[in-house]
């Protein structure tokens, strides 16, 4: 009976934490969801795929070099659009649900590593972490790496505990999914050598390990590998070139003092919930608690292997020449939150009052600083105002969006999606052009201005191009941004010999 009550209590507290996470993330969601050009482009591709009954086979280009990601992100975006075709915010709501799944997975990871109390602490930190809350409303492929990393972490810890091959497969599944979405996922590969050397003792086990990990990795990487095989693996070649040579084009400070003394306190503060000073204090206290626990042998072998994985990732990041932007470090969220939770759990064991005070401070700080992720941007509403102006000017007409130069893509992608959301967009509708600042920049004497607006700090003008059909070519600086045009541009460039 006692065991039954204990299980029920754990489930009840976890349910309350999940409810708290849901309430925090839902607050003002309809006004603060990320509406950016990359998000709009990806949604246009997903909508175009549904309209054409086609499956995307290639992802977007990386900003780091001439290589692309896998198409899995587009497949994910298609799912909520198909299931809830009349709910424009359905993809963002799916991200919110996935963020709740991340909180639950952290509870599971903590439970595996150190018991139910650690699981609840890790879940609570994930629920109020400013970094995690921000990702919940950001519809970007970077954001989906977060839950993939959590899946890989759960598989890693579960395998170290049980030695069962299905958890090797689970680790591979999470890591492979993360890599297909964004190449920051390669940092998760450090789990495999640790798992191999810790548990594998004979050739038969090594073979099973290779099969399980390989199947897990390839299951969600195969679309990208299949597409790349048709191009003689040029994408893989470019990716290898980047890691060997290309990364050194970026200047990144190689001073350990800046890396340890500036970057990590700032990043840890964003994860745990606090400013630079809080990150510095918690980082130093964590080092003390971990060191003392290790010296006194108050840690499990599973924790030591987990700590080794985090340490390798930290050192790897130090020597990789890439920008250390928050969006490129999402794979760290699961591991760092679990580590923070472990430290708090150790402090609670040493001194309950001190542990409760530290936990309470961290939670309050997380809730306070998470308000910075609640920046209620009205980007979509601003575009909706412009869209309504055009509906009054051209009642009942469908519109096709063109942009004057690629510099307008930030506005053009987003405005085209705003029209698509209301059913006012068509590749064969009345052509309207996006020009930055004023209609004079369109370079057409007979292009009449139909509306004006502002998006992410850029002023733009919308002009009627119905008298200029013959001039709407890329040679004349006009680029189409309608649904089918964007799909063709993003998905079929390689078929055109580019």
Coordinates of C-alpha atoms in Angstrom, one line a residue:
X1 CA 0.0 0.0 0.0
X2 CA 2.9 2.4 0.8
X3 CA 4.5 1.7 -2.5
X4 CA 1.3 2.3 -4.3
X5 CA 0.8 5.7 -2.6
X6 CA 4.5 6.6 -3.4
X7 CA 4.0 5.9 -7.1
X8 CA 0.7 7.9 -7.1
X9 CA 2.4 10.8 -5.4
X10 CA 5.2 10.9 -8.0
X11 CA 2.7 10.8 -10.8
X12 CA 0.6 13.5 -9.2
X13 CA 3.6 15.9 -8.7
X14 CA 4.8 15.2 -12.3
X15 CA 1.3 16.0 -13.6
X16 CA 1.3 19.3 -11.7
X17 CA 4.8 20.2 -13.1
X18 CA 3.5 19.4 -16.7
X19 CA 0.4 21.6 -16.0
X20 CA 2.7 24.4 -14.8
X21 CA 4.8 24.0 -17.9
X22 CA 1.7 24.1 -20.1
X23 CA 0.3 27.3 -18.4
X24 CA 3.6 29.1 -18.7
X25 CA 4.0 28.2 -22.4
X26 CA 0.4 28.9 -23.4
X27 CA 0.3 32.4 -21.8
X28 CA 0.0 34.9 -24.7
X29 CA 0.9 32.2 -27.2
X30 CA -1.3 33.7 -29.9
X31 CA 0.7 36.9 -29.8
X32 CA 4.3 35.7 -29.1
X33 CA 4.7 32.7 -31.5
X34 CA 7.7 33.1 -33.7
X35 CA 6.8 34.3 -37.2
X36 CA 10.0 34.8 -39.1
X37 CA 11.1 34.4 -42.7
X38 CA 12.7 31.0 -42.2
X39 CA 9.6 29.7 -40.5
X40 CA 7.4 31.1 -43.2
X41 CA 9.6 29.6 -46.0
X42 CA 9.4 26.2 -44.4
X43 CA 5.7 26.3 -43.9
X44 CA 5.2 27.4 -47.5
X45 CA 7.3 24.4 -48.6
X46 CA 5.2 22.1 -46.4
X47 CA 1.9 23.6 -47.7
X48 CA 3.2 23.3 -51.3
X49 CA 4.0 19.6 -50.7
X50 CA 0.5 19.0 -49.5
X51 CA -1.0 20.8 -52.4
X52 CA 1.1 18.8 -54.9
X53 CA 0.8 15.5 -53.1
X54 CA 4.5 15.3 -53.0
X55 CA 7.0 14.3 -50.3
X56 CA 10.0 16.7 -49.9
X57 CA 13.3 14.9 -50.3
X58 CA 15.8 17.7 -49.3
X59 CA 15.9 20.2 -46.5
X60 CA 17.1 23.8 -46.4
X61 CA 20.7 24.9 -46.8
X62 CA 22.9 25.5 -43.8
X63 CA 24.2 29.0 -43.2
X64 CA 27.7 27.5 -42.5
X65 CA 28.4 26.1 -46.0
X66 CA 27.0 24.6 -49.2
X67 CA 25.3 21.6 -47.7
X68 CA 21.7 20.9 -46.7
X69 CA 19.8 19.2 -43.9
X70 CA 17.4 16.3 -44.2
X71 CA 13.7 16.7 -45.2
X72 CA 12.4 15.5 -41.9
X73 CA 11.6 19.0 -40.7
X74 CA 9.2 19.5 -43.6
X75 CA 7.6 16.1 -43.0
X76 CA 7.0 17.2 -39.4
X77 CA 5.4 20.5 -40.5
X78 CA 3.1 18.6 -42.9
X79 CA 1.6 16.6 -40.1
X80 CA -0.2 19.3 -38.1
X81 CA -1.3 21.0 -41.3
X82 CA -2.9 17.8 -42.5
X83 CA -4.5 17.0 -39.2
X84 CA -5.7 20.5 -38.5
X85 CA -5.9 22.2 -41.9
X86 CA -8.2 25.0 -40.6
X87 CA -6.0 25.9 -37.6
X88 CA -3.2 28.2 -38.8
X89 CA -1.3 27.9 -35.5
X90 CA -1.4 24.1 -35.5
X91 CA 2.4 23.7 -36.2
X92 CA 3.3 26.1 -33.4
X93 CA 0.9 24.2 -31.1
X94 CA 2.6 21.0 -32.0
X95 CA 5.9 22.6 -30.9
X96 CA 4.3 23.5 -27.6
X97 CA 3.1 19.9 -27.0
X98 CA 6.6 18.7 -27.9
X99 CA 8.1 21.0 -25.3
X100 CA 5.8 19.3 -22.7
X101 CA 7.2 16.0 -24.0
X102 CA 10.7 17.3 -23.4
X103 CA 9.8 18.1 -19.7
X104 CA 8.4 14.5 -19.4
X105 CA 11.6 13.0 -20.9
X106 CA 13.7 15.0 -18.5
X107 CA 11.7 13.5 -15.6
X108 CA 12.3 10.0 -17.1
X109 CA 16.1 10.7 -17.5
X110 CA 16.4 12.0 -14.0
X111 CA 14.5 9.0 -12.6
X112 CA 16.9 6.6 -14.4
X113 CA 20.0 8.5 -13.3
X114 CA 19.1 9.1 -9.6
X115 CA 15.6 8.2 -8.7
X116 CA 12.2 9.9 -8.7
X117 CA 13.2 13.0 -6.8
X118 CA 15.9 13.8 -9.3
X119 CA 13.4 13.2 -12.1
X120 CA 10.9 15.7 -10.6
X121 CA 13.7 18.3 -10.0
X122 CA 14.9 17.9 -13.6
X123 CA 11.3 18.2 -14.9
X124 CA 10.7 21.3 -12.8
X125 CA 13.8 23.0 -14.1
X126 CA 12.8 22.1 -17.7
X127 CA 9.4 23.5 -17.0
X128 CA 10.6 27.0 -16.0
X129 CA 13.9 27.2 -18.0
X130 CA 13.9 30.4 -20.1
X131 CA 15.7 28.7 -22.9
X132 CA 13.3 25.8 -23.1
X133 CA 10.2 28.1 -22.8
X134 CA 11.6 30.2 -25.7
X135 CA 12.0 27.1 -27.9
X136 CA 8.3 26.1 -27.3
X137 CA 7.1 29.0 -29.4
X138 CA 9.9 28.9 -32.0
X139 CA 8.9 27.0 -35.1
X140 CA 12.4 26.2 -36.3
X141 CA 14.2 23.0 -37.1
X142 CA 16.7 23.9 -34.4
X143 CA 14.0 23.7 -31.8
X144 CA 13.1 20.1 -32.6
X145 CA 16.7 19.1 -31.8
X146 CA 15.8 19.6 -28.1
X147 CA 13.5 16.7 -27.8
X148 CA 15.7 14.5 -30.0
X149 CA 18.6 15.1 -27.7
X150 CA 16.3 14.2 -24.7
X151 CA 15.4 10.9 -26.4
X152 CA 19.1 10.1 -27.0
X153 CA 19.9 10.9 -23.4
X154 CA 17.2 8.7 -22.1
X155 CA 18.4 5.8 -24.3
X156 CA 22.0 6.4 -23.2
X157 CA 21.2 6.4 -19.5
X158 CA 18.8 3.4 -19.8
X159 CA 21.4 1.4 -21.6
X160 CA 24.1 2.1 -19.0
X161 CA 21.7 0.9 -16.4
X162 CA 20.3 -2.2 -18.1
X163 CA 22.7 -3.1 -21.0
X164 CA 19.6 -3.8 -23.2
X165 CA 20.2 -3.3 -26.9
X166 CA 16.8 -1.6 -27.5
X167 CA 18.2 1.4 -25.6
X168 CA 21.2 1.6 -28.0
X169 CA 18.6 1.7 -30.8
X170 CA 16.7 4.5 -29.0
X171 CA 19.9 6.5 -28.5
X172 CA 20.6 6.1 -32.3
X173 CA 17.1 7.1 -33.1
X174 CA 17.4 10.4 -31.1
X175 CA 20.8 11.2 -32.4
X176 CA 20.0 10.4 -36.0
X177 CA 16.8 12.5 -35.9
X178 CA 18.8 15.4 -34.4
X179 CA 21.5 15.2 -37.1
X180 CA 18.9 15.1 -39.9
X181 CA 17.4 18.3 -38.5
X182 CA 20.6 20.2 -37.8
X183 CA 24.2 19.2 -37.7
X184 CA 24.7 20.3 -34.1
X185 CA 23.2 16.8 -33.5
X186 CA 26.7 15.3 -34.2
X187 CA 27.6 16.2 -30.6
X188 CA 25.2 13.5 -29.5
X189 CA 27.4 10.8 -31.1
X190 CA 29.7 10.9 -28.1
X191 CA 27.2 8.6 -26.4
X192 CA 28.1 5.6 -28.6
X193 CA 31.9 5.1 -27.8
X194 CA 31.1 5.5 -24.1
X195 CA 28.3 2.9 -24.3
X196 CA 30.5 0.5 -26.3
X197 CA 33.5 0.6 -24.1
X198 CA 31.5 0.4 -20.9
X199 CA 29.3 -2.6 -21.7
X200 CA 30.7 -4.5 -24.7
X201 CA 32.9 -7.5 -23.8
X202 CA 32.7 -9.9 -26.8
X203 CA 32.3 -10.0 -30.5
X204 CA 28.7 -11.1 -30.4
X205 CA 27.7 -8.1 -28.2
X206 CA 29.8 -5.8 -30.4
X207 CA 27.9 -7.0 -33.5
X208 CA 24.5 -6.5 -31.8
X209 CA 25.6 -3.0 -30.7
X210 CA 26.7 -2.1 -34.2
X211 CA 23.4 -3.3 -35.7
X212 CA 21.2 -1.6 -33.0
X213 CA 23.1 1.8 -33.2
X214 CA 23.3 1.7 -37.0
X215 CA 19.6 1.0 -37.4
X216 CA 18.7 3.7 -35.0
X217 CA 20.9 6.3 -36.7
X218 CA 19.9 5.4 -40.2
X219 CA 16.2 5.1 -39.6
X220 CA 15.6 8.9 -39.7
X221 CA 18.8 9.7 -41.7
X222 CA 18.0 7.5 -44.6
X223 CA 15.9 10.1 -46.6
X224 CA 18.9 12.5 -46.6
X225 CA 21.3 9.6 -47.4
X226 CA 19.1 8.3 -50.2
X227 CA 18.9 11.7 -51.8
X228 CA 22.6 12.4 -51.4
X229 CA 23.4 9.0 -53.0
X230 CA 21.8 10.2 -56.2
X231 CA 24.3 13.1 -56.2
X232 CA 27.4 10.9 -55.5
X233 CA 27.3 12.0 -51.9
X234 CA 28.3 15.5 -52.7
X235 CA 26.4 16.8 -49.6
X236 CA 28.4 14.5 -47.3
X237 CA 31.6 15.5 -49.1
X238 CA 30.9 19.2 -48.5
X239 CA 30.0 18.5 -44.8
X240 CA 33.3 16.6 -44.3
X241 CA 35.2 19.5 -46.0
X242 CA 33.5 21.9 -43.6
X243 CA 34.7 20.0 -40.5
X244 CA 38.2 19.5 -42.0
X245 CA 38.8 23.0 -43.5
X246 CA 35.7 25.2 -43.9
X247 CA 35.2 25.7 -40.2
X248 CA 38.5 27.6 -39.9
X249 CA 37.1 30.5 -41.9
X250 CA 35.2 31.5 -38.8
X251 CA 37.0 33.4 -36.1
X252 CA 36.2 32.1 -32.6
X253 CA 38.1 33.1 -29.6
X254 CA 40.3 30.1 -28.5
X255 CA 41.1 31.4 -25.0
X256 CA 40.0 29.1 -22.3
X257 CA 39.6 32.0 -19.9
X258 CA 36.8 33.5 -22.1
X259 CA 35.3 30.2 -22.9
X260 CA 35.0 29.1 -19.2
X261 CA 34.8 32.5 -17.6
X262 CA 32.4 34.2 -20.0
X263 CA 30.6 31.9 -22.4
X264 CA 29.6 29.2 -20.0
X265 CA 28.3 31.3 -17.1
X266 CA 26.1 33.2 -19.6
X267 CA 24.9 30.0 -21.3
X268 CA 24.3 28.2 -18.1
X269 CA 22.3 31.2 -16.8
X270 CA 20.0 31.0 -19.8
X271 CA 19.4 27.3 -19.3
X272 CA 19.0 27.3 -15.5
X273 CA 17.3 30.7 -15.3
X274 CA 19.3 33.7 -14.4
X275 CA 21.8 36.3 -15.5
X276 CA 25.6 36.0 -15.9
X277 CA 26.2 36.3 -12.2
X278 CA 23.7 33.5 -11.4
X279 CA 25.3 31.3 -14.0
X280 CA 28.8 31.9 -12.6
X281 CA 27.7 31.2 -9.0
X282 CA 25.8 28.1 -9.9
X283 CA 28.6 26.9 -12.2
X284 CA 31.2 27.3 -9.4
X285 CA 29.0 25.7 -6.8
X286 CA 28.3 22.8 -9.2
X287 CA 32.0 22.2 -9.6
X288 CA 32.4 22.0 -5.9
X289 CA 29.4 19.7 -5.3
X290 CA 30.4 17.4 -8.2
X291 CA 34.1 17.3 -7.1
X292 CA 33.3 16.6 -3.5
X293 CA 30.8 13.9 -4.4
X294 CA 33.2 12.2 -6.8
X295 CA 36.1 12.3 -4.2
X296 CA 33.8 10.9 -1.5
X297 CA 32.5 8.2 -4.0
X298 CA 29.0 9.4 -3.5
X299 CA 28.2 9.0 -7.2
X300 CA 27.1 6.1 -9.4
X301 CA 29.0 4.8 -12.3
X302 CA 26.1 5.8 -14.6
X303 CA 26.6 9.4 -13.4
X304 CA 30.3 9.3 -14.1
X305 CA 29.7 8.1 -17.6
X306 CA 27.1 10.8 -18.1
X307 CA 29.5 13.4 -16.7
X308 CA 32.2 12.1 -19.1
X309 CA 29.8 12.6 -22.1
X310 CA 29.0 16.2 -21.0
X311 CA 32.8 16.8 -20.5
X312 CA 33.6 15.6 -24.0
X313 CA 30.9 17.8 -25.5
X314 CA 32.2 20.8 -23.6
X315 CA 35.8 20.2 -24.8
X316 CA 34.6 19.4 -28.4
X317 CA 32.6 22.7 -28.5
X318 CA 35.7 24.6 -27.4
X319 CA 37.8 23.3 -30.3
X320 CA 35.1 23.4 -33.0
X321 CA 35.3 26.7 -35.0
X322 CA 31.7 27.6 -35.2
X323 CA 29.5 30.4 -33.9
X324 CA 28.3 29.7 -30.4
X325 CA 24.9 31.0 -30.9
X326 CA 22.0 29.8 -28.7
X327 CA 20.2 28.2 -31.6
X328 CA 23.3 26.0 -32.4
X329 CA 23.6 24.8 -28.8
X330 CA 20.1 23.3 -28.3
X331 CA 21.5 19.8 -28.1
X332 CA 23.0 20.8 -24.7
X333 CA 19.7 21.6 -23.1
X334 CA 18.7 18.1 -22.0
X335 CA 22.2 17.2 -20.5
X336 CA 22.7 20.5 -18.8
X337 CA 19.3 20.6 -17.2
X338 CA 19.8 17.0 -15.9
X339 CA 23.2 18.0 -14.5
X340 CA 21.7 21.1 -12.8
X341 CA 19.0 18.9 -11.3
X342 CA 21.6 16.4 -10.1
X343 CA 23.6 19.1 -8.3
X344 CA 20.4 20.4 -6.6
X345 CA 19.5 16.9 -5.6
X346 CA 22.9 16.4 -4.0
X347 CA 22.6 19.7 -2.1
X348 CA 19.3 18.5 -0.8
X349 CA 20.9 15.3 0.4
X350 CA 23.7 17.3 2.2
X351 CA 21.4 20.0 3.7
X352 CA 17.7 20.1 3.1
X353 CA 17.3 23.8 4.0
X354 CA 20.2 24.9 1.7
X355 CA 18.9 22.6 -1.0
X356 CA 15.3 23.9 -0.8
X357 CA 16.6 27.5 -0.8
X358 CA 18.8 26.9 -3.9
X359 CA 15.9 25.1 -5.7
X360 CA 13.5 27.8 -4.8
X361 CA 15.9 30.6 -6.0
X362 CA 16.5 28.8 -9.2
X363 CA 12.8 28.3 -9.9
X364 CA 11.9 31.9 -9.1
X365 CA 14.8 33.2 -11.2
X366 CA 13.7 31.0 -14.1
X367 CA 10.1 32.2 -13.9
X368 CA 11.3 35.8 -13.7
X369 CA 13.8 35.7 -16.6
X370 CA 11.5 33.6 -18.7
X371 CA 9.5 36.9 -19.2
X372 CA 12.2 37.9 -21.7
X373 CA 11.0 35.0 -23.9
X374 CA 7.4 36.4 -23.6
X375 CA 8.2 39.3 -25.9
X376 CA 4.8 39.8 -27.5
X377 CA 5.8 40.5 -31.0
X378 CA 3.0 41.4 -33.3
X379 CA 4.8 40.6 -36.6
X380 CA 1.9 38.4 -37.9
X381 CA -0.6 41.0 -36.8
X382 CA 1.3 43.7 -38.7
X383 CA 1.2 41.6 -41.9
X384 CA -2.5 40.8 -41.3
X385 CA -3.3 44.6 -41.3
X386 CA -1.6 44.9 -44.7
X387 CA -3.4 41.8 -45.9
X388 CA -6.7 43.4 -44.9
X389 CA -5.9 46.6 -46.8
X390 CA -5.4 44.5 -49.9
X391 CA -8.6 42.6 -49.4
X392 CA -10.5 45.8 -49.4
X393 CA -8.7 47.1 -52.5
X394 CA -9.0 43.8 -54.4
X395 CA -12.1 42.2 -52.9
X396 CA -12.5 38.5 -53.7
X397 CA -9.2 38.3 -55.7
X398 CA -6.4 35.9 -55.1
X399 CA -2.9 37.4 -54.9
X400 CA 0.5 36.2 -56.0
X401 CA 3.5 37.6 -54.1
X402 CA 6.7 38.8 -55.9
X403 CA 9.7 40.4 -54.2
X404 CA 11.9 43.1 -55.7
X405 CA 15.3 41.4 -55.2
X406 CA 16.3 38.7 -52.7
X407 CA 16.7 41.4 -50.0
X408 CA 12.9 41.4 -49.7
X409 CA 12.8 37.7 -48.8
X410 CA 12.4 38.3 -45.1
X411 CA 9.1 40.2 -45.8
X412 CA 8.1 38.3 -48.9
X413 CA 8.1 34.8 -47.4
X414 CA 6.2 35.9 -44.4
X415 CA 3.6 38.0 -46.3
X416 CA 3.0 35.2 -48.7
X417 CA 2.3 32.9 -45.8
X418 CA -0.1 35.4 -44.3
X419 CA -2.0 35.5 -47.5
X420 CA -2.0 31.7 -47.7
X421 CA -3.3 31.4 -44.2
X422 CA -6.4 33.4 -45.1
X423 CA -7.0 31.7 -48.5
X424 CA -6.0 34.9 -50.4
X425 CA -2.9 33.5 -52.1
X426 CA -2.6 31.8 -55.5
X427 CA 0.3 31.3 -57.9
X428 CA -2.1 32.5 -60.6
X429 CA -3.6 35.4 -58.8
X430 CA -3.1 39.2 -59.2
X431 CA 0.6 39.8 -58.9
X432 CA 1.6 42.1 -56.1
X433 CA 5.2 43.2 -55.4
X434 CA 7.1 43.7 -52.1
X435 CA 9.5 46.6 -52.2
X436 CA 11.5 47.8 -49.3
X437 CA 10.8 51.2 -47.9
X438 CA 8.8 52.7 -50.7
X439 CA 7.2 52.0 -54.1
X440 CA 9.9 54.1 -55.8
X441 CA 12.4 51.3 -55.1
X442 CA 10.4 49.0 -57.3
X443 CA 11.7 50.7 -60.4
X444 CA 8.4 50.5 -62.3
X445 CA 6.8 53.7 -63.4
X446 CA 3.3 52.2 -63.7
X447 CA 3.4 50.1 -60.5
X448 CA 0.8 51.7 -58.2
X449 CA 1.2 51.4 -54.4
X450 CA -1.7 49.4 -52.8
X451 CA -0.5 49.2 -49.2
X452 CA 2.3 49.9 -46.8
X453 CA 3.5 48.1 -43.7
X454 CA 6.4 47.2 -41.4
X455 CA 7.8 43.8 -40.5
X456 CA 10.6 43.1 -38.1
X457 CA 11.9 46.7 -38.3
X458 CA 11.7 46.8 -42.2
X459 CA 9.3 49.2 -43.8
X460 CA 7.9 47.9 -47.1
X461 CA 5.4 48.8 -49.8
X462 CA 3.0 46.5 -51.7
X463 CA 2.5 47.5 -55.3
X464 CA 0.0 46.2 -58.0
X465 CA 2.0 44.5 -60.7
X466 CA -0.9 43.4 -62.9
X467 CA 0.2 45.7 -65.7
X468 CA 3.8 44.3 -65.6
X469 CA 3.4 40.6 -66.2
X470 CA 6.1 40.5 -68.9
X471 CA 8.6 42.1 -66.5
X472 CA 8.2 39.6 -63.6
X473 CA 11.3 37.6 -64.2
X474 CA 14.4 36.9 -62.1
X475 CA 16.5 38.7 -64.7
X476 CA 14.6 41.8 -64.0
X477 CA 15.0 41.3 -60.2
X478 CA 11.5 40.0 -59.5
X479 CA 11.4 36.7 -57.5
X480 CA 8.1 34.7 -57.0
X481 CA 7.2 33.9 -53.4
X482 CA 4.0 32.1 -53.8
X483 CA 3.5 28.6 -52.3
X484 CA 4.2 26.5 -55.4
X485 CA 7.1 28.8 -56.5
X486 CA 8.8 28.5 -53.1
X487 CA 8.3 24.8 -53.1
X488 CA 9.9 24.5 -56.5
X489 CA 12.7 26.8 -55.5
X490 CA 13.6 24.9 -52.3
X491 CA 12.9 21.3 -53.5
X492 CA 13.8 21.2 -57.2
X493 CA 17.0 23.2 -57.5
X494 CA 19.1 20.0 -57.6
X495 CA 17.0 18.6 -60.4
X496 CA 17.9 21.7 -62.5
X497 CA 21.7 20.9 -62.3
X498 CA 22.5 23.5 -59.7

